[in-house]
Amino acid sequence: MPLFLRLLGGIIACTAIGAVLLRWQVNGWGSIAWLLCAVLVTVIRQPYAKRTAGNTITETHAASTEKLLLGLVMIGGTFLPLLHLATGVLASANYTLPTWAPLIGVAALVPGLWLFWRSHDDLGRNWSVTTQIREDHSLTSQGVYERVRHPMYTAIWILCAVQPLFVHNGIAGFSGLVAFALLYFVRVPYEEAMMRERFGSAYEAYCARTGRLFPKF
């Protein structure tokens, strides 16, 4: 991306963040928690994105579909909440929650953000934003992947589910959850099919002893 566009994007983002901070009494203190979560997600993911940028990719699946779905997740999970909290443009869809309700979301953020970081760390160079196979790709089955096949998705489900507790708006509060649900239910079947094709019986055995989002008991 050209330097000018990066600078412009940074200025717009900083302006929006400043507006959210100024409007916290209007939006409630949960808006600060949502903003902090959005920043932490970016901070957690950025080093791994840089680390894997040099991967040699040998297979890519449904690239155009994924770009569309990831764009919707970005809009629903970040752009719409940020726009509403900064400007109040969607105020007609606001709802009211008790002042203590965001505490439930904060309590869920702790394991959600930890799992988000840990799943990136355990994947290492096998992680990618889209569904890809890299050169020397290995089957990750250690750490949080020992008993759960998609712990990163579990983490994102948690982060999206608490968004309505922070953003008290029927559109901006639930848009992230709806967008991620669409991505998840479209992407997981062909992602697992790709892994079966790549790793064969080893992946079948891995699926037999793990749960998709939660451990098998």
mmCIF file of C-alpha atoms in Angstrom:
data_model
loop_
_atom_site.group_PDB
_atom_site.id
_atom_site.type_symbol
_atom_site.label_atom_id
_atom_site.label_comp_id
_atom_site.label_asym_id
_atom_site.label_seq_id
_atom_site.Cartn_x
_atom_site.Cartn_y
_atom_site.Cartn_z
ATOM 1 C CA MET A 1 0.000 0.000 0.000
ATOM 2 C CA PRO A 2 1.408 3.463 -0.915
ATOM 3 C CA LEU A 3 2.789 5.518 1.970
ATOM 4 C CA PHE A 4 0.274 8.301 1.334
ATOM 5 C CA LEU A 5 -2.682 5.950 1.754
ATOM 6 C CA ARG A 6 -1.183 4.468 4.918
ATOM 7 C CA LEU A 7 -0.713 7.931 6.388
ATOM 8 C CA LEU A 8 -4.223 8.950 5.402
ATOM 9 C CA GLY A 9 -5.659 5.799 6.935
ATOM 10 C CA GLY A 10 -3.706 6.408 10.131
ATOM 11 C CA ILE A 11 -4.977 9.987 10.389
ATOM 12 C CA ILE A 12 -8.579 8.887 9.852
ATOM 13 C CA ALA A 13 -8.241 6.076 12.405
ATOM 14 C CA CYS A 14 -6.676 8.376 15.020
ATOM 15 C CA THR A 15 -9.383 10.983 14.440
ATOM 16 C CA ALA A 16 -12.120 8.379 14.881
ATOM 17 C CA ILE A 17 -10.490 6.978 18.027
ATOM 18 C CA GLY A 18 -10.260 10.494 19.476
ATOM 19 C CA ALA A 19 -13.939 11.071 18.705
ATOM 20 C CA VAL A 20 -14.891 7.824 20.468
ATOM 21 C CA LEU A 21 -12.920 8.854 23.544
ATOM 22 C CA LEU A 22 -14.620 12.258 23.585
ATOM 23 C CA ARG A 23 -18.076 10.657 23.295
ATOM 24 C CA TRP A 24 -17.615 7.949 25.941
ATOM 25 C CA GLN A 25 -20.218 9.462 28.268
ATOM 26 C CA VAL A 26 -22.777 9.390 25.451
ATOM 27 C CA ASN A 27 -21.927 5.817 24.426
ATOM 28 C CA GLY A 28 -21.195 4.444 27.896
ATOM 29 C CA TRP A 29 -17.916 3.203 29.342
ATOM 30 C CA GLY A 30 -18.281 -0.042 27.400
ATOM 31 C CA SER A 31 -17.257 1.909 24.289
ATOM 32 C CA ILE A 32 -13.800 2.354 25.822
ATOM 33 C CA ALA A 33 -13.617 -1.402 26.447
ATOM 34 C CA TRP A 34 -14.581 -2.078 22.814
ATOM 35 C CA LEU A 35 -11.958 0.376 21.581
ATOM 36 C CA LEU A 36 -9.266 -1.219 23.755
ATOM 37 C CA CYS A 37 -10.238 -4.674 22.472
ATOM 38 C CA ALA A 38 -9.991 -3.513 18.841
ATOM 39 C CA VAL A 39 -6.532 -2.062 19.474
ATOM 40 C CA LEU A 40 -5.322 -5.200 21.281
ATOM 41 C CA VAL A 41 -6.522 -7.474 18.473
ATOM 42 C CA THR A 42 -4.452 -5.420 16.021
ATOM 43 C CA VAL A 43 -1.413 -5.369 18.310
ATOM 44 C CA ILE A 44 -1.589 -9.133 18.874
ATOM 45 C CA ARG A 45 -1.933 -10.024 15.205
ATOM 46 C CA GLN A 46 0.539 -7.596 13.648
ATOM 47 C CA PRO A 47 3.804 -9.393 14.584
ATOM 48 C CA TYR A 48 2.515 -12.711 13.215
ATOM 49 C CA ALA A 49 1.357 -11.042 9.994
ATOM 50 C CA LYS A 50 4.880 -9.668 9.513
ATOM 51 C CA ARG A 51 6.464 -13.014 10.384
ATOM 52 C CA THR A 52 4.435 -14.936 7.809
ATOM 53 C CA ALA A 53 4.639 -12.311 5.046
ATOM 54 C CA GLY A 54 7.621 -14.121 3.544
ATOM 55 C CA ASN A 55 5.947 -17.538 3.374
ATOM 56 C CA THR A 56 6.023 -19.326 0.043
ATOM 57 C CA ILE A 57 2.393 -20.237 -0.679
ATOM 58 C CA THR A 58 1.730 -23.430 -2.624
ATOM 59 C CA GLU A 59 -2.090 -23.574 -2.420
ATOM 60 C CA THR A 60 -4.799 -20.935 -2.056
ATOM 61 C CA HIS A 61 -8.493 -21.733 -1.784
ATOM 62 C CA ALA A 62 -11.531 -19.534 -2.539
ATOM 63 C CA ALA A 63 -9.459 -16.355 -2.538
ATOM 64 C CA SER A 64 -12.115 -14.045 -3.993
ATOM 65 C CA THR A 65 -14.822 -15.398 -1.688
ATOM 66 C CA GLU A 66 -12.599 -14.998 1.340
ATOM 67 C CA LYS A 67 -11.661 -11.430 0.457
ATOM 68 C CA LEU A 68 -15.348 -10.566 0.285
ATOM 69 C CA LEU A 69 -16.142 -12.286 3.586
ATOM 70 C CA LEU A 70 -13.118 -10.812 5.357
ATOM 71 C CA GLY A 71 -14.163 -7.396 4.095
ATOM 72 C CA LEU A 72 -17.610 -7.895 5.621
ATOM 73 C CA VAL A 73 -16.027 -8.918 8.934
ATOM 74 C CA MET A 74 -13.892 -5.767 8.874
ATOM 75 C CA ILE A 75 -16.960 -3.639 8.193
ATOM 76 C CA GLY A 76 -19.139 -5.341 10.793
ATOM 77 C CA GLY A 77 -16.519 -5.865 13.459
ATOM 78 C CA THR A 78 -14.602 -2.601 13.206
ATOM 79 C CA PHE A 79 -15.856 0.015 10.743
ATOM 80 C CA LEU A 80 -19.552 0.204 11.715
ATOM 81 C CA PRO A 81 -18.940 0.191 15.505
ATOM 82 C CA LEU A 82 -16.171 2.782 15.151
ATOM 83 C CA LEU A 83 -18.301 4.979 12.876
ATOM 84 C CA HIS A 84 -21.291 4.839 15.216
ATOM 85 C CA LEU A 85 -19.326 5.395 18.416
ATOM 86 C CA ALA A 86 -17.458 8.314 16.852
ATOM 87 C CA THR A 87 -20.463 10.045 15.281
ATOM 88 C CA GLY A 88 -23.716 8.544 16.606
ATOM 89 C CA VAL A 89 -24.889 8.145 13.020
ATOM 90 C CA LEU A 90 -26.879 4.979 13.832
ATOM 91 C CA ALA A 91 -28.436 6.345 17.036
ATOM 92 C CA SER A 92 -31.965 5.472 15.919
ATOM 93 C CA ALA A 93 -31.090 1.804 16.550
ATOM 94 C CA ASN A 94 -29.674 2.363 20.059
ATOM 95 C CA TYR A 95 -30.795 0.291 23.026
ATOM 96 C CA THR A 96 -30.165 0.600 26.756
ATOM 97 C CA LEU A 97 -28.377 -1.854 29.034
ATOM 98 C CA PRO A 98 -27.558 -1.592 32.755
ATOM 99 C CA THR A 99 -24.286 0.197 33.472
ATOM 100 C CA TRP A 100 -22.835 -3.057 34.824
ATOM 101 C CA ALA A 101 -23.599 -5.077 31.646
ATOM 102 C CA PRO A 102 -20.231 -4.325 29.980
ATOM 103 C CA LEU A 103 -18.539 -5.984 32.966
ATOM 104 C CA ILE A 104 -19.727 -9.324 31.570
ATOM 105 C CA GLY A 105 -18.036 -8.461 28.292
ATOM 106 C CA VAL A 106 -14.807 -7.446 30.030
ATOM 107 C CA ALA A 107 -14.768 -10.755 31.913
ATOM 108 C CA ALA A 108 -15.125 -12.612 28.601
ATOM 109 C CA LEU A 109 -12.414 -10.529 26.920
ATOM 110 C CA VAL A 110 -9.713 -11.909 29.201
ATOM 111 C CA PRO A 111 -9.929 -15.544 27.998
ATOM 112 C CA GLY A 112 -10.946 -14.407 24.507
ATOM 113 C CA LEU A 113 -7.883 -12.226 23.945
ATOM 114 C CA TRP A 114 -5.576 -14.775 25.576
ATOM 115 C CA LEU A 115 -6.883 -17.511 23.294
ATOM 116 C CA PHE A 116 -6.569 -15.189 20.294
ATOM 117 C CA TRP A 117 -2.884 -14.591 21.102
ATOM 118 C CA ARG A 118 -2.110 -18.192 22.019
ATOM 119 C CA SER A 119 -3.664 -19.649 18.874
ATOM 120 C CA HIS A 120 -1.527 -17.329 16.716
ATOM 121 C CA ASP A 121 1.571 -18.229 18.702
ATOM 122 C CA ASP A 122 0.975 -21.981 18.507
ATOM 123 C CA LEU A 123 0.346 -21.836 14.747
ATOM 124 C CA GLY A 124 3.551 -19.913 14.134
ATOM 125 C CA ARG A 125 4.387 -19.720 10.430
ATOM 126 C CA ASN A 126 1.413 -21.927 9.560
ATOM 127 C CA TRP A 127 -0.957 -19.019 10.238
ATOM 128 C CA SER A 128 -2.419 -16.971 7.397
ATOM 129 C CA VAL A 129 -5.359 -14.599 7.054
ATOM 130 C CA THR A 130 -6.808 -16.580 4.158
ATOM 131 C CA THR A 131 -7.004 -20.324 3.567
ATOM 132 C CA GLN A 132 -3.541 -21.212 2.300
ATOM 133 C CA ILE A 133 -0.968 -23.980 2.379
ATOM 134 C CA ARG A 134 2.629 -22.828 2.642
ATOM 135 C CA GLU A 135 5.785 -24.588 1.649
ATOM 136 C CA ASP A 136 6.750 -27.053 4.436
ATOM 137 C CA HIS A 137 3.327 -26.592 6.015
ATOM 138 C CA SER A 138 2.911 -28.793 9.086
ATOM 139 C CA LEU A 139 -0.125 -30.039 10.985
ATOM 140 C CA THR A 140 -0.330 -28.040 14.214
ATOM 141 C CA SER A 141 -1.562 -30.230 17.074
ATOM 142 C CA GLN A 142 0.220 -28.817 20.103
ATOM 143 C CA GLY A 143 -0.702 -26.123 22.623
ATOM 144 C CA VAL A 144 -4.314 -24.990 22.355
ATOM 145 C CA TYR A 145 -4.597 -27.038 19.144
ATOM 146 C CA GLU A 146 -4.071 -30.267 21.045
ATOM 147 C CA ARG A 147 -7.790 -30.694 21.746
ATOM 148 C CA VAL A 148 -9.438 -27.964 19.613
ATOM 149 C CA ARG A 149 -9.087 -27.660 15.828
ATOM 150 C CA HIS A 150 -10.079 -23.992 15.537
ATOM 151 C CA PRO A 151 -9.284 -22.179 18.799
ATOM 152 C CA MET A 152 -8.737 -18.917 16.929
ATOM 153 C CA TYR A 153 -12.321 -19.067 15.708
ATOM 154 C CA THR A 154 -13.432 -19.775 19.267
ATOM 155 C CA ALA A 155 -11.642 -16.610 20.367
ATOM 156 C CA ILE A 156 -13.216 -14.518 17.603
ATOM 157 C CA TRP A 157 -16.675 -15.885 18.430
ATOM 158 C CA ILE A 158 -16.145 -14.663 21.989
ATOM 159 C CA LEU A 159 -14.958 -11.217 20.887
ATOM 160 C CA CYS A 160 -17.872 -10.803 18.474
ATOM 161 C CA ALA A 161 -20.429 -12.100 20.986
ATOM 162 C CA VAL A 162 -19.542 -9.445 23.579
ATOM 163 C CA GLN A 163 -19.605 -6.561 21.089
ATOM 164 C CA PRO A 164 -23.331 -5.871 21.767
ATOM 165 C CA LEU A 165 -22.480 -5.445 25.466
ATOM 166 C CA PHE A 166 -20.063 -2.638 24.586
ATOM 167 C CA VAL A 167 -21.771 -1.057 21.572
ATOM 168 C CA HIS A 168 -25.406 -0.495 22.506
ATOM 169 C CA ASN A 169 -26.778 -0.346 19.004
ATOM 170 C CA GLY A 170 -28.880 -2.880 17.134
ATOM 171 C CA ILE A 171 -26.852 -2.444 13.940
ATOM 172 C CA ALA A 172 -23.281 -1.676 15.027
ATOM 173 C CA GLY A 173 -23.512 -3.926 18.082
ATOM 174 C CA PHE A 174 -24.460 -7.097 16.211
ATOM 175 C CA SER A 175 -22.859 -6.480 12.817
ATOM 176 C CA GLY A 176 -19.578 -8.143 13.796
ATOM 177 C CA LEU A 177 -21.315 -11.282 15.037
ATOM 178 C CA VAL A 178 -23.433 -11.614 11.885
ATOM 179 C CA ALA A 179 -20.471 -11.021 9.551
ATOM 180 C CA PHE A 180 -18.197 -13.468 11.351
ATOM 181 C CA ALA A 181 -20.937 -16.132 11.455
ATOM 182 C CA LEU A 182 -21.179 -15.888 7.669
ATOM 183 C CA LEU A 183 -17.397 -16.217 7.309
ATOM 184 C CA TYR A 184 -17.202 -19.126 9.728
ATOM 185 C CA PHE A 185 -19.948 -21.271 8.223
ATOM 186 C CA VAL A 186 -18.719 -20.706 4.661
ATOM 187 C CA ARG A 187 -15.008 -21.065 5.352
ATOM 188 C CA VAL A 188 -14.640 -23.953 7.801
ATOM 189 C CA PRO A 189 -15.940 -26.753 5.526
ATOM 190 C CA TYR A 190 -13.481 -26.048 2.688
ATOM 191 C CA GLU A 191 -10.681 -25.231 5.122
ATOM 192 C CA GLU A 192 -11.025 -28.660 6.722
ATOM 193 C CA ALA A 193 -11.360 -30.282 3.282
ATOM 194 C CA MET A 194 -8.061 -28.661 2.300
ATOM 195 C CA MET A 195 -6.390 -30.024 5.440
ATOM 196 C CA ARG A 196 -7.730 -33.532 4.745
ATOM 197 C CA GLU A 197 -6.359 -33.364 1.238
ATOM 198 C CA ARG A 198 -2.983 -32.183 2.508
ATOM 199 C CA PHE A 199 -2.507 -34.431 5.556
ATOM 200 C CA GLY A 200 -4.816 -37.368 4.833
ATOM 201 C CA SER A 201 -5.230 -39.935 7.616
ATOM 202 C CA ALA A 202 -3.189 -37.828 10.058
ATOM 203 C CA TYR A 203 -5.811 -35.085 9.866
ATOM 204 C CA GLU A 204 -8.651 -37.604 10.099
ATOM 205 C CA ALA A 205 -7.127 -38.953 13.321
ATOM 206 C CA TYR A 206 -6.665 -35.400 14.587
ATOM 207 C CA CYS A 207 -10.351 -34.616 13.905
ATOM 208 C CA ALA A 208 -11.394 -37.792 15.722
ATOM 209 C CA ARG A 209 -9.738 -36.714 18.969
ATOM 210 C CA THR A 210 -10.504 -32.976 18.851
ATOM 211 C CA GLY A 211 -13.536 -30.714 18.877
ATOM 212 C CA ARG A 212 -14.052 -28.001 16.298
ATOM 213 C CA LEU A 213 -14.495 -25.094 18.753
ATOM 214 C CA PHE A 214 -14.385 -26.773 22.173
ATOM 215 C CA PRO A 215 -12.558 -29.847 23.491
ATOM 216 C CA LYS A 216 -14.238 -33.226 23.240
ATOM 217 C CA PHE A 217 -15.134 -34.802 26.552
#
